[in-house]
Amino acid sequence: MAFRCQRDSYAREFTTTVVSCRPAELHTEGSNGKKEVLSGFQVVLEDTLLFPEGGGQPDDRGTINDISVLRVTRRGTQADHFTQTPLTPGTEVQVRVDWERRFDHMQQHSGQHLITAVADDLFGLKTTSWELGRLRSVIELDSPSVTAEQVAAIERSVNEKIRDRLPVNVRELSLDDPEVEQVRGRGLPDDHAGPIRVVTIQNIDSNMCCGTHVSNLSDLQVIKILGTEKGKKNKTNLIFLAGNRVLKWMERSHGIEKALTALLKCGAEDHVEAVKKLQNSSKLLQKNNLNLLRDLAVHIAHSLRSSPDWGGVITLHRKGSGEASRRNWASCNFPAPFADGDSEFMNIIANEIGSEETLLFLSVGDEKGAGLFLLAGPAEAVETLGPRVAEVLEGKGAGKKGRFQGKATKMSRRAEVQALLQDYVSTQSAEE
């Protein structure tokens, strides 16, 4: 059975009747990225305007009597609509589709059919699967590589066919129809029943498909192939946008270009060179900073050897660059200030001091947040105390030969570590 959404992809609302409504749960992902379980109802209608996910196409969104439909799935010849409000069987209801989402899916899906047909016709590149993503769509081609020249040729050809305003027709064939053998397809679902739905682009392609499509290629407006990526074994992923997504992509790209022009004080054609210069300058500053940090570590080490606490417990904390700061720098491919120097800073001090007679506790990072730590001293004492220090700081670490270092999440508990170390030293002195 073909649903109303498949018989008329352009219909935006219609009236039907509720067949059944049963309690159900929906497993979904919340706005914070965590999985959630929603309680609600699975509603079955006599017919539906909302497409259930299938054929690589996500499901529609919409409303039934102004009640939001959060998911639509196919179950045999029926479609289950998940709502959080029950609907009474036998009630006549008004169904409306989220048209922006629907038309976007129509453009991407018909665009995929067109690219698949042209790639096969021009270069024998077979489509093995595809994904209609939230921001971009991906076609998996059965080839280990696709050249830039092939991509350009495919893009030129599909856009020529869009300008030719070729019609797209949908029809149904019985399973025993000889024409089925001539239709492109990747098999039918195990629970498929009834006739086969065929989507035909005039003089270009005929393909078995359950999805929603445009009725004329002119509705695709334009297709932009963004490039290719290495796919699974001996496959290539071709990334594309169709229709309104191309316009949104251009708007977003233009906004980024304007922002970079203002920040870099140069035209768009010079952005890449300007960023390269900034990266080189940052790397030079990083190198100079590390050299200064090493000199500082040596100076501190010599000062600590003169400390009145020498022979007991010596602690030192340096405020580091901070994990959040490092992530921000790293996301832009710039080296973070002292990002590589925090651990080296502590190790230089430990090496210069040679603390066989002293327990040396060094830490770098936020005063009360996360950071790095190092415990150095007599091998037996460090082996005993290292894991306990990591536990107090709610972190993890490892060590050998009189040195234990790791990452901590609670630098605010450094005073507890100092007390732990001093208790140990006092106990050892008393036993001697």
Short mmCIF file of C-alpha atoms in Angstrom, two decimals:
data_model
loop_
_atom_site.label_atom_id
_atom_site.label_comp_id
_atom_site.label_asym_id
_atom_site.label_seq_id
_atom_site.Cartn_x
_atom_site.Cartn_y
_atom_site.Cartn_z
CA MET A 1 0.00 0.00 0.00
CA ALA A 2 1.28 3.47 -0.87
CA PHE A 3 0.63 6.18 1.71
CA ARG A 4 -0.86 9.54 0.75
CA CYS A 5 2.62 11.10 1.19
CA GLN A 6 3.91 8.72 -1.49
CA ARG A 7 1.00 9.26 -3.85
CA ASP A 8 1.26 13.06 -3.57
CA SER A 9 4.53 14.33 -2.10
CA TYR A 10 3.38 17.95 -2.48
CA ALA A 11 0.26 17.59 -0.30
CA ARG A 12 0.70 19.60 2.93
CA GLU A 13 -2.43 18.64 4.88
CA PHE A 14 -5.39 16.27 4.66
CA THR A 15 -8.11 14.62 6.75
CA THR A 16 -8.10 10.97 7.83
CA THR A 17 -9.33 8.74 10.69
CA VAL A 18 -7.57 7.29 13.74
CA VAL A 19 -7.46 3.48 13.58
CA SER A 20 -5.70 2.69 16.87
CA CYS A 21 -3.76 4.26 19.72
CA ARG A 22 -1.60 2.32 22.19
CA PRO A 23 0.92 3.31 24.92
CA ALA A 24 4.51 3.33 23.76
CA GLU A 25 8.00 4.65 24.49
CA LEU A 26 10.38 6.55 22.25
CA HIS A 27 14.13 6.30 22.68
CA THR A 28 15.65 9.56 21.56
CA GLU A 29 18.58 11.91 22.13
CA GLY A 30 18.02 15.06 24.18
CA SER A 31 19.37 18.54 23.49
CA ASN A 32 22.29 17.79 25.84
CA GLY A 33 23.30 14.76 23.78
CA LYS A 34 22.15 12.26 26.40
CA LYS A 35 19.74 9.44 25.55
CA GLU A 36 16.19 9.93 26.77
CA VAL A 37 13.11 7.73 26.92
CA LEU A 38 9.81 9.52 26.24
CA SER A 39 6.46 8.07 27.24
CA GLY A 40 3.64 8.47 24.74
CA PHE A 41 1.46 6.67 22.22
CA GLN A 42 1.77 4.96 18.84
CA VAL A 43 -1.08 6.21 16.67
CA VAL A 44 -2.13 4.42 13.49
CA LEU A 45 -4.20 6.29 10.89
CA GLU A 46 -6.24 5.02 7.94
CA ASP A 47 -3.75 6.83 5.72
CA THR A 48 -0.93 9.24 6.40
CA LEU A 49 0.64 12.35 4.98
CA LEU A 50 3.77 11.82 7.11
CA PHE A 51 6.48 9.68 5.53
CA PRO A 52 7.92 6.91 7.74
CA GLU A 53 11.69 6.56 7.56
CA GLY A 54 12.92 4.22 4.83
CA GLY A 55 15.06 3.97 1.69
CA GLY A 56 17.80 6.12 3.23
CA GLN A 57 15.33 8.96 3.88
CA PRO A 58 14.51 10.15 7.43
CA ASP A 59 10.89 10.37 8.56
CA ASP A 60 8.70 13.46 8.34
CA ARG A 61 7.60 15.71 11.18
CA GLY A 62 4.18 17.29 11.50
CA THR A 63 1.01 17.37 13.55
CA ILE A 64 -2.23 15.43 14.04
CA ASN A 65 -4.93 17.86 15.24
CA ASP A 66 -2.09 20.22 16.23
CA ILE A 67 -0.47 17.47 18.35
CA SER A 68 3.22 17.14 17.48
CA VAL A 69 4.36 13.88 15.87
CA LEU A 70 7.87 13.12 17.12
CA ARG A 71 8.61 10.00 15.05
CA VAL A 72 7.03 8.07 12.18
CA THR A 73 8.01 4.45 11.50
CA ARG A 74 6.73 1.83 9.10
CA ARG A 75 5.27 -1.44 10.45
CA GLY A 76 4.30 -3.64 7.53
CA THR A 77 1.62 -1.76 5.59
CA GLN A 78 0.98 0.66 8.45
CA ALA A 79 2.73 3.76 9.78
CA ASP A 80 3.16 4.33 13.52
CA HIS A 81 3.02 7.98 14.63
CA PHE A 82 4.55 8.66 18.06
CA THR A 83 2.75 11.40 20.01
CA GLN A 84 2.72 12.35 23.68
CA THR A 85 -1.05 12.88 23.65
CA PRO A 86 -3.53 10.04 23.03
CA LEU A 87 -6.02 10.14 20.15
CA THR A 88 -9.35 8.33 20.20
CA PRO A 89 -9.83 5.58 17.57
CA GLY A 90 -12.57 6.45 15.11
CA THR A 91 -11.91 10.19 15.43
CA GLU A 92 -11.53 12.22 12.25
CA VAL A 93 -8.27 14.17 12.39
CA GLN A 94 -6.38 16.82 10.41
CA VAL A 95 -2.78 15.90 9.50
CA ARG A 96 -0.24 18.58 8.57
CA VAL A 97 3.32 18.00 7.42
CA ASP A 98 6.37 20.12 8.31
CA TRP A 99 6.73 21.34 4.74
CA GLU A 100 10.24 22.81 5.04
CA ARG A 101 11.62 19.47 6.24
CA ARG A 102 9.56 17.49 3.68
CA PHE A 103 10.62 19.59 0.68
CA ASP A 104 14.25 19.47 1.80
CA HIS A 105 14.08 15.66 1.90
CA MET A 106 12.41 15.60 -1.53
CA GLN A 107 15.22 17.72 -3.00
CA GLN A 108 18.00 15.63 -1.45
CA HIS A 109 16.42 12.28 -2.35
CA SER A 110 15.64 13.19 -5.96
CA GLY A 111 19.11 14.73 -6.17
CA GLN A 112 20.60 11.42 -5.06
CA HIS A 113 18.68 9.52 -7.76
CA LEU A 114 19.96 11.96 -10.39
CA ILE A 115 23.61 11.84 -9.25
CA THR A 116 23.49 8.04 -8.98
CA ALA A 117 22.17 7.69 -12.53
CA VAL A 118 24.65 10.17 -14.05
CA ALA A 119 27.68 8.73 -12.19
CA ASP A 120 26.78 5.28 -13.48
CA ASP A 121 26.08 6.47 -17.02
CA LEU A 122 29.24 8.57 -17.39
CA PHE A 123 31.79 6.47 -15.51
CA GLY A 124 30.18 3.19 -14.46
CA LEU A 125 30.29 4.30 -10.81
CA LYS A 126 27.70 2.23 -8.96
CA THR A 127 25.91 3.49 -5.84
CA THR A 128 26.00 0.97 -2.97
CA SER A 129 24.25 3.10 -0.31
CA TRP A 130 23.44 6.67 0.61
CA GLU A 131 22.62 8.79 3.66
CA LEU A 132 20.43 11.87 3.84
CA GLY A 133 22.18 13.79 6.63
CA ARG A 134 21.02 16.79 8.62
CA LEU A 135 23.43 19.19 6.88
CA ARG A 136 24.78 17.21 3.93
CA SER A 137 24.08 13.98 2.08
CA VAL A 138 26.51 11.21 1.18
CA ILE A 139 26.45 8.72 -1.69
CA GLU A 140 28.69 5.66 -1.33
CA LEU A 141 30.21 4.72 -4.69
CA ASP A 142 31.61 1.28 -5.43
CA SER A 143 35.07 2.55 -6.38
CA PRO A 144 38.29 3.03 -4.39
CA SER A 145 38.72 6.51 -5.90
CA VAL A 146 36.90 9.16 -7.91
CA THR A 147 38.92 11.90 -9.63
CA ALA A 148 38.28 15.61 -9.36
CA GLU A 149 37.62 15.64 -13.12
CA GLN A 150 34.94 12.96 -12.74
CA VAL A 151 33.29 14.89 -9.91
CA ALA A 152 33.26 18.07 -12.02
CA ALA A 153 31.76 16.20 -14.99
CA ILE A 154 29.02 14.66 -12.84
CA GLU A 155 28.16 18.06 -11.34
CA ARG A 156 27.97 19.71 -14.78
CA SER A 157 25.75 16.95 -16.15
CA VAL A 158 23.24 16.88 -13.27
CA ASN A 159 22.81 20.65 -13.36
CA GLU A 160 22.28 20.57 -17.13
CA LYS A 161 19.48 18.05 -16.58
CA ILE A 162 17.94 20.27 -13.89
CA ARG A 163 17.89 23.17 -16.39
CA ASP A 164 16.26 20.82 -18.92
CA ARG A 165 13.26 20.62 -16.55
CA LEU A 166 12.92 16.84 -16.92
CA PRO A 167 9.76 15.38 -15.32
CA VAL A 168 9.90 12.84 -12.50
CA ASN A 169 7.11 10.25 -12.43
CA VAL A 170 6.03 7.72 -9.81
CA ARG A 171 4.19 4.53 -10.73
CA GLU A 172 3.53 1.08 -9.29
CA LEU A 173 4.44 -2.27 -10.85
CA SER A 174 3.35 -5.74 -9.80
CA LEU A 175 6.10 -8.09 -8.63
CA ASP A 176 5.69 -10.30 -11.71
CA ASP A 177 5.86 -7.41 -14.20
CA PRO A 178 8.78 -8.07 -16.64
CA GLU A 179 9.69 -4.38 -16.46
CA VAL A 180 10.80 -4.87 -12.83
CA GLU A 181 13.97 -6.54 -14.12
CA GLN A 182 14.94 -3.34 -15.94
CA VAL A 183 14.54 -1.12 -12.89
CA ARG A 184 17.50 -0.03 -10.78
CA GLY A 185 17.28 -1.09 -7.13
CA ARG A 186 19.09 -2.56 -4.14
CA GLY A 187 16.43 -5.09 -3.09
CA LEU A 188 13.18 -4.89 -1.17
CA PRO A 189 12.58 -4.98 2.61
CA ASP A 190 11.88 -8.46 4.02
CA ASP A 191 8.36 -7.41 5.03
CA HIS A 192 7.49 -5.75 1.71
CA ALA A 193 3.98 -6.46 0.50
CA GLY A 194 2.03 -5.33 -2.55
CA PRO A 195 3.18 -3.62 -5.74
CA ILE A 196 6.63 -2.14 -6.32
CA ARG A 197 6.91 1.64 -6.43
CA VAL A 198 9.13 2.96 -9.24
CA VAL A 199 10.48 6.53 -9.53
CA THR A 200 11.43 7.51 -13.08
CA ILE A 201 13.41 10.56 -14.24
CA GLN A 202 12.47 10.92 -17.91
CA ASN A 203 15.13 9.44 -20.23
CA ILE A 204 17.58 9.20 -17.30
CA ASP A 205 16.69 6.60 -14.71
CA SER A 206 14.08 4.25 -13.24
CA ASN A 207 14.59 3.19 -9.65
CA MET A 208 12.65 1.21 -7.03
CA CYS A 209 12.04 3.64 -4.18
CA CYS A 210 9.59 4.30 -1.35
CA GLY A 211 10.61 7.92 -0.68
CA THR A 212 9.11 11.31 -1.47
CA HIS A 213 10.34 13.08 -4.61
CA VAL A 214 9.97 16.24 -6.67
CA SER A 215 7.76 16.02 -9.75
CA ASN A 216 10.22 17.89 -11.98
CA LEU A 217 14.01 18.25 -11.77
CA SER A 218 13.59 22.03 -11.93
CA ASP A 219 12.41 21.85 -8.30
CA LEU A 220 15.92 20.75 -7.35
CA GLN A 221 17.12 24.26 -8.31
CA VAL A 222 20.82 23.32 -8.22
CA ILE A 223 23.16 20.56 -7.01
CA LYS A 224 26.59 21.22 -5.54
CA ILE A 225 29.02 18.34 -5.05
CA LEU A 226 31.29 19.36 -2.18
CA GLY A 227 33.86 16.66 -2.86
CA THR A 228 34.74 13.09 -1.97
CA GLU A 229 36.05 11.26 1.08
CA LYS A 230 37.54 7.82 1.54
CA GLY A 231 34.75 5.42 2.46
CA LYS A 232 34.68 1.84 3.62
CA LYS A 233 36.98 -0.73 2.02
CA ASN A 234 37.36 0.12 -1.69
CA LYS A 235 34.50 2.66 -1.52
CA THR A 236 34.35 6.42 -2.05
CA ASN A 237 31.87 8.77 -0.39
CA LEU A 238 30.57 11.60 -2.56
CA ILE A 239 29.21 14.55 -0.54
CA PHE A 240 26.51 16.75 -2.06
CA LEU A 241 23.88 19.42 -1.40
CA ALA A 242 20.70 20.02 -3.37
CA GLY A 243 18.24 22.90 -3.61
CA ASN A 244 17.77 25.14 -0.60
CA ARG A 245 20.75 23.53 1.15
CA VAL A 246 23.04 25.05 -1.47
CA LEU A 247 21.62 28.52 -0.75
CA LYS A 248 22.02 28.05 3.01
CA TRP A 249 25.58 26.78 2.50
CA MET A 250 26.44 29.83 0.39
CA GLU A 251 24.91 32.17 2.98
CA ARG A 252 26.85 30.47 5.79
CA SER A 253 30.11 30.48 3.79
CA HIS A 254 29.69 34.14 2.89
CA GLY A 255 29.13 35.02 6.54
CA ILE A 256 32.33 33.19 7.53
CA GLU A 257 34.21 34.90 4.71
CA LYS A 258 33.06 38.34 5.88
CA ALA A 259 34.05 37.58 9.48
CA LEU A 260 37.52 36.37 8.43
CA THR A 261 38.01 39.44 6.25
CA ALA A 262 37.30 41.67 9.24
CA LEU A 263 39.55 39.67 11.58
CA LEU A 264 42.47 39.15 9.21
CA LYS A 265 42.30 42.65 7.64
CA CYS A 266 42.63 41.28 4.10
CA GLY A 267 40.53 40.13 1.17
CA ALA A 268 39.12 36.60 0.87
CA GLU A 269 41.76 35.62 -1.67
CA ASP A 270 44.47 36.25 0.98
CA HIS A 271 42.80 34.44 3.91
CA VAL A 272 44.84 31.24 3.59
CA GLU A 273 48.20 33.03 3.46
CA ALA A 274 47.22 35.26 6.40
CA VAL A 275 46.33 32.23 8.53
CA LYS A 276 49.59 30.47 7.58
CA LYS A 277 51.54 33.52 8.75
CA LEU A 278 49.63 33.58 12.04
CA GLN A 279 50.32 29.87 12.56
CA ASN A 280 54.05 30.36 11.91
CA SER A 281 54.17 33.32 14.32
CA SER A 282 52.33 31.32 16.96
CA LYS A 283 54.73 28.38 16.59
CA LEU A 284 57.69 30.73 17.02
CA LEU A 285 56.13 32.25 20.14
CA GLN A 286 55.43 28.76 21.44
CA LYS A 287 59.07 27.80 20.97
CA ASN A 288 60.25 30.96 22.75
CA ASN A 289 57.77 30.40 25.56
CA LEU A 290 58.95 26.83 26.06
CA ASN A 291 62.58 27.98 26.23
CA LEU A 292 61.65 30.59 28.85
CA LEU A 293 59.67 27.99 30.74
CA ARG A 294 62.66 25.65 30.82
CA ASP A 295 64.88 28.44 32.17
CA LEU A 296 62.26 29.23 34.80
CA ALA A 297 62.05 25.57 35.82
CA VAL A 298 65.83 25.36 36.29
CA HIS A 299 65.81 28.56 38.37
CA ILE A 300 62.94 27.28 40.54
CA ALA A 301 64.70 23.95 41.04
CA HIS A 302 67.82 25.65 42.37
CA SER A 303 65.69 27.81 44.68
CA LEU A 304 63.86 24.78 46.07
CA ARG A 305 67.12 23.04 46.97
CA SER A 306 67.75 25.97 49.31
CA SER A 307 64.30 25.67 50.92
CA PRO A 308 64.14 25.09 54.70
CA ASP A 309 61.75 22.20 53.91
CA TRP A 310 64.50 20.34 52.06
CA GLY A 311 64.66 16.80 53.36
CA GLY A 312 60.93 16.75 54.11
CA VAL A 313 58.05 17.76 51.83
CA ILE A 314 58.27 20.45 49.17
CA THR A 315 55.20 21.50 47.17
CA LEU A 316 54.83 23.87 44.26
CA HIS A 317 51.82 24.78 42.12
CA ARG A 318 51.90 26.77 38.88
CA LYS A 319 48.74 27.98 37.22
CA GLY A 320 48.70 26.36 33.76
CA SER A 321 47.14 27.28 30.44
CA GLY A 322 43.91 25.42 31.31
CA GLU A 323 42.23 22.60 29.44
CA ALA A 324 39.49 24.80 27.99
CA SER A 325 42.08 27.18 26.60
CA ARG A 326 44.02 24.31 25.05
CA ARG A 327 40.90 22.94 23.36
CA ASN A 328 40.10 26.38 21.92
CA TRP A 329 43.59 26.76 20.50
CA ALA A 330 43.73 23.19 19.22
CA SER A 331 40.41 23.54 17.39
CA CYS A 332 42.02 26.28 15.30
CA ASN A 333 45.21 24.24 14.71
CA PHE A 334 47.28 26.69 16.74
CA PRO A 335 49.66 25.40 19.43
CA ALA A 336 48.42 26.26 22.92
CA PRO A 337 50.72 28.40 25.08
CA PHE A 338 52.70 26.04 27.37
CA ALA A 339 50.43 23.16 26.40
CA ASP A 340 53.50 20.96 25.91
CA GLY A 341 55.38 22.75 28.68
CA ASP A 342 53.26 21.88 31.71
CA SER A 343 54.55 18.33 32.05
CA GLU A 344 58.06 19.31 30.94
CA PHE A 345 58.08 22.14 33.49
CA MET A 346 57.54 19.67 36.34
CA ASN A 347 59.99 17.08 35.01
CA ILE A 348 62.80 19.63 34.58
CA ILE A 349 62.39 20.71 38.20
CA ALA A 350 62.40 17.08 39.37
CA ASN A 351 65.48 16.28 37.28
CA GLU A 352 67.40 19.34 38.47
CA ILE A 353 66.57 18.72 42.13
CA GLY A 354 67.33 14.99 42.14
CA SER A 355 65.00 14.57 45.10
CA GLU A 356 66.13 11.21 46.49
CA GLU A 357 65.97 12.62 50.02
CA THR A 358 62.89 14.81 49.64
CA LEU A 359 59.25 14.27 48.71
CA LEU A 360 58.56 16.73 45.90
CA PHE A 361 54.92 17.39 44.93
CA LEU A 362 54.48 19.57 41.83
CA SER A 363 51.24 20.53 40.13
CA VAL A 364 50.18 22.64 37.16
CA GLY A 365 46.65 23.73 36.25
CA ASP A 366 43.60 25.53 37.53
CA GLU A 367 43.62 26.41 41.22
CA LYS A 368 40.42 24.45 41.87
CA GLY A 369 39.82 22.54 38.66
CA ALA A 370 41.78 20.10 36.54
CA GLY A 371 45.52 19.87 36.02
CA LEU A 372 48.67 17.76 36.02
CA PHE A 373 50.69 16.56 38.99
CA LEU A 374 54.04 14.92 39.68
CA LEU A 375 55.34 13.23 42.83
CA ALA A 376 59.08 12.55 43.06
CA GLY A 377 61.28 11.23 45.83
CA PRO A 378 62.52 7.97 47.36
CA ALA A 379 61.31 5.12 45.13
CA GLU A 380 59.61 3.17 47.94
CA ALA A 381 57.78 6.25 49.24
CA VAL A 382 56.61 7.29 45.77
CA GLU A 383 55.42 3.77 44.98
CA THR A 384 53.31 3.83 48.16
CA LEU A 385 52.05 7.40 47.99
CA GLY A 386 51.55 7.93 44.24
CA PRO A 387 48.24 6.07 43.88
CA ARG A 388 46.95 7.66 47.10
CA VAL A 389 47.79 11.15 45.78
CA ALA A 390 45.91 10.38 42.54
CA GLU A 391 42.92 9.18 44.57
CA VAL A 392 42.84 12.37 46.70
CA LEU A 393 42.98 14.55 43.57
CA GLU A 394 40.34 12.35 41.90
CA GLY A 395 42.65 11.62 39.02
CA LYS A 396 44.73 8.90 37.40
CA GLY A 397 48.45 8.36 37.07
CA ALA A 398 51.35 5.96 36.79
CA GLY A 399 55.01 5.91 37.61
CA LYS A 400 58.27 4.10 38.22
CA LYS A 401 61.77 4.68 39.63
CA GLY A 402 60.84 7.32 42.15
CA ARG A 403 58.45 9.31 39.99
CA PHE A 404 54.63 9.23 39.71
CA GLN A 405 52.67 11.62 37.52
CA GLY A 406 49.21 11.94 36.10
CA LYS A 407 46.07 14.02 35.56
CA ALA A 408 43.83 15.36 38.33
CA THR A 409 40.29 16.72 38.33
CA LYS A 410 40.31 18.32 41.82
CA MET A 411 43.34 20.57 42.26
CA SER A 412 41.43 22.19 45.12
CA ARG A 413 42.49 19.22 47.28
CA ARG A 414 46.23 19.94 47.07
CA ALA A 415 46.34 20.82 50.78
CA GLU A 416 45.08 17.30 51.58
CA VAL A 417 47.91 15.85 49.50
CA GLN A 418 50.45 17.97 51.36
CA ALA A 419 49.06 16.77 54.70
CA LEU A 420 49.21 13.15 53.48
CA LEU A 421 52.85 13.53 52.48
CA GLN A 422 53.84 15.26 55.71
CA ASP A 423 52.14 12.56 57.78
CA TYR A 424 54.12 9.96 55.89
CA VAL A 425 57.43 11.76 56.45
CA SER A 426 56.63 12.26 60.16
CA THR A 427 55.78 8.58 60.56
CA GLN A 428 58.99 7.52 58.84
CA SER A 429 61.07 9.86 61.02
CA ALA A 430 59.42 8.52 64.18
CA GLU A 431 60.17 4.94 63.20
CA GLU A 432 63.83 5.78 62.62
#
